[in-house]
């Protein structure tokens, strides 16, 4: 009789689940056309007539025509009217920056999410596809249609040389940085600067430093750093750099530049040799000291670390999670007699009172787990009986989650009982 009631309840829940509907809505919020590198907001809305929406996965397509900055979270939650009914709605906003002029198309893309009728209710998965979107991008005046140009109201280009000297000895190194700053554009759109090695100067490029959310006149910056190492005697020039941008306030193309750098490289073998010898000695001494320190640390800390790992491992194995994992592994290896022991070892940690009641007490407290326990007990006493271990493991995991949920509710209600 109990099984019949459970079957009827399951069928009712299944009918509610299949009755849940879901939709997506994708649209461009920016009405007017924009220039290249300017932001267009693409809104993605997930809708359902269920009580909650979760597990959103929006696979925005990539393209060489634009770049996308995904939001860290939903912009807001709300309700939307669909066929005269209020639906739950989750609103996301993606920032799209065009890299070329003309009509830009965002192809249809996949969107998935789940919806449920409330806590503890089954979830329905939705795999949907958006409609394709288009928006227009204007080409700044005086710029070729297929040429990308940074459009902003503030842009600067500067450089730093450290140390500031133009006469170098073979082997000397100087640090050179090119700093770009702009306003209201993503830092990734600031183009990289390049310098090439030649017969006199070797150029070593470092990772660029990108910064955003800055204050004052500029809110993003890019710093390209280089190390110039003098490699041969002579006079050498490092080429100038130039950057063109379009000022949308003045509606004009503007040009920023960095002048060329000239170095005189002279030879001084003795100084170079002495410097190299001193440098090697210094590094060798530091390396020996470092090795000695590491050996001492290892000598004193190795036993402590080993004991800590063993204690941590033992604590985990004795914990509810560790014993549950051991039980699952024992079941998968088909060692049923050991599984029986492991089951009670785990349950005695999770819920000692429930473990004392035995299989009968567990079945009374959790009727949905009564039949799987009977099958498990029959498999222990009659090994020839067919026993679906994988199905039992799945039910066991659900059983564990139910107990943990009950324990969590008991803990949350404890302060109210103590302080009514």
CSV table of N, CA, C and O in Angstrom, one decimal, residues 340 343-348 351-367 369-370 373-374 376-377 380 399 403:
chain,number,residue,atom,x,y,z
A,340,UNK,N,28.3,-4.2,4.5
A,340,UNK,CA,27.4,-4.1,5.7
A,340,UNK,C,28.1,-3.4,6.8
A,340,UNK,O,27.5,-2.6,7.5
A,343,UNK,N,28.6,0.2,6.1
A,343,UNK,CA,27.3,0.9,6.1
A,343,UNK,C,27.1,1.4,7.5
A,343,UNK,O,26.8,2.6,7.8
A,344,UNK,N,27.2,0.5,8.5
A,344,UNK,CA,26.9,1.0,9.9
A,344,UNK,C,28.0,1.9,10.5
A,344,UNK,O,27.8,2.7,11.3
A,345,UNK,N,29.3,1.6,10.0
A,345,UNK,CA,30.4,2.5,10.4
A,345,UNK,C,30.1,3.9,10.0
A,345,UNK,O,30.4,4.9,10.7
A,346,UNK,N,29.6,4.1,8.7
A,346,UNK,CA,29.3,5.4,8.2
A,346,UNK,C,28.1,6.0,8.9
A,346,UNK,O,28.1,7.1,9.4
A,347,UNK,N,27.0,5.2,9.0
A,347,UNK,CA,25.7,5.7,9.6
A,347,UNK,C,25.9,6.1,11.1
A,347,UNK,O,25.3,7.0,11.6
A,348,UNK,N,26.8,5.4,11.8
A,348,UNK,CA,27.0,5.7,13.2
A,348,UNK,C,27.6,7.1,13.4
A,348,UNK,O,27.5,7.7,14.4
A,351,UNK,N,24.4,9.6,11.8
A,351,UNK,CA,23.2,9.7,12.6
A,351,UNK,C,23.3,8.5,13.6
A,351,UNK,O,22.7,7.4,13.3
A,352,UNK,N,23.9,8.6,14.7
A,352,UNK,CA,24.1,7.5,15.6
A,352,UNK,C,22.7,6.9,16.1
A,352,UNK,O,22.6,5.7,16.2
A,353,UNK,N,21.8,7.7,16.3
A,353,UNK,CA,20.4,7.3,16.8
A,353,UNK,C,19.8,6.4,15.7
A,353,UNK,O,19.2,5.4,16.0
A,354,UNK,N,19.9,6.8,14.5
A,354,UNK,CA,19.3,6.1,13.4
A,354,UNK,C,20.0,4.7,13.2
A,354,UNK,O,19.4,3.7,12.9
A,355,UNK,N,21.4,4.7,13.4
A,355,UNK,CA,22.1,3.5,13.2
A,355,UNK,C,21.7,2.5,14.3
A,355,UNK,O,21.7,1.3,14.0
A,356,UNK,N,21.4,2.9,15.5
A,356,UNK,CA,21.0,2.0,16.6
A,356,UNK,C,19.6,1.3,16.2
A,356,UNK,O,19.4,0.2,16.7
A,357,UNK,N,18.8,1.9,15.4
A,357,UNK,CA,17.5,1.3,15.1
A,357,UNK,C,17.6,0.2,14.1
A,357,UNK,O,16.6,-0.5,13.8
A,358,UNK,N,18.8,0.0,13.5
A,358,UNK,CA,18.9,-1.1,12.5
A,358,UNK,C,18.1,-0.8,11.2
A,358,UNK,O,17.6,0.3,11.0
A,359,UNK,N,18.1,-1.8,10.3
A,359,UNK,CA,17.4,-1.7,9.1
A,359,UNK,C,15.9,-1.4,9.3
A,359,UNK,O,15.3,-0.6,8.5
A,360,UNK,N,15.3,-2.0,10.3
A,360,UNK,CA,13.9,-1.8,10.5
A,360,UNK,C,13.6,-0.3,10.9
A,360,UNK,O,12.7,0.3,10.4
A,361,UNK,N,14.5,0.2,11.8
A,361,UNK,CA,14.3,1.6,12.2
A,361,UNK,C,14.5,2.5,11.1
A,361,UNK,O,13.8,3.6,10.9
A,362,UNK,N,15.5,2.2,10.2
A,362,UNK,CA,15.8,3.1,9.1
A,362,UNK,C,14.6,3.1,8.1
A,362,UNK,O,14.2,4.2,7.6
A,363,UNK,N,14.0,1.9,7.9
A,363,UNK,CA,12.9,1.9,7.0
A,363,UNK,C,11.7,2.6,7.5
A,363,UNK,O,10.9,3.2,6.7
A,364,UNK,N,11.5,2.6,8.8
A,364,UNK,CA,10.4,3.4,9.4
A,364,UNK,C,10.6,4.9,9.3
A,364,UNK,O,9.7,5.6,9.0
A,365,UNK,N,11.9,5.3,9.5
A,365,UNK,CA,12.1,6.8,9.4
A,365,UNK,C,12.2,7.2,7.9
A,365,UNK,O,11.8,8.4,7.6
A,366,UNK,N,12.7,6.4,7.0
A,366,UNK,CA,12.8,6.8,5.6
A,366,UNK,C,12.2,5.7,4.8
A,366,UNK,O,12.9,4.8,4.3
A,367,UNK,N,10.9,5.7,4.6
A,367,UNK,CA,10.2,4.6,3.9
A,367,UNK,C,10.7,4.4,2.4
A,367,UNK,O,10.7,3.3,1.9
A,369,UNK,N,13.6,4.3,1.5
A,369,UNK,CA,14.8,3.5,1.5
A,369,UNK,C,14.6,2.1,2.0
A,369,UNK,O,15.6,1.3,2.1
A,370,UNK,N,13.4,1.8,2.4
A,370,UNK,CA,13.1,0.5,3.0
A,370,UNK,C,13.3,-0.7,2.0
A,370,UNK,O,14.0,-1.6,2.3
A,373,UNK,N,17.0,-1.3,1.2
A,373,UNK,CA,17.7,-2.0,2.3
A,373,UNK,C,17.3,-3.5,2.3
A,373,UNK,O,18.1,-4.3,2.6
A,374,UNK,N,16.0,-3.8,2.0
A,374,UNK,CA,15.6,-5.2,2.0
A,374,UNK,C,16.4,-6.0,0.9
A,374,UNK,O,16.9,-7.1,1.2
A,376,UNK,N,19.3,-5.2,-0.2
A,376,UNK,CA,20.7,-5.3,0.2
A,376,UNK,C,20.9,-6.4,1.3
A,376,UNK,O,21.8,-7.2,1.3
A,377,UNK,N,19.9,-6.5,2.2
A,377,UNK,CA,19.9,-7.5,3.2
A,377,UNK,C,19.8,-8.9,2.6
A,377,UNK,O,20.5,-9.9,3.0
A,380,UNK,N,22.9,-10.1,1.2
A,380,UNK,CA,23.9,-10.5,2.2
A,380,UNK,C,23.6,-11.9,2.6
A,380,UNK,O,24.6,-12.7,2.8
A,399,UNK,N,19.6,9.0,-0.1
A,399,UNK,CA,19.4,8.8,1.4
A,399,UNK,C,20.3,9.7,2.2
A,399,UNK,O,19.9,10.3,3.2
A,403,UNK,N,19.3,12.8,4.9
A,403,UNK,CA,19.7,12.9,6.3
A,403,UNK,C,20.5,14.2,6.5
A,403,UNK,O,20.2,14.9,7.5
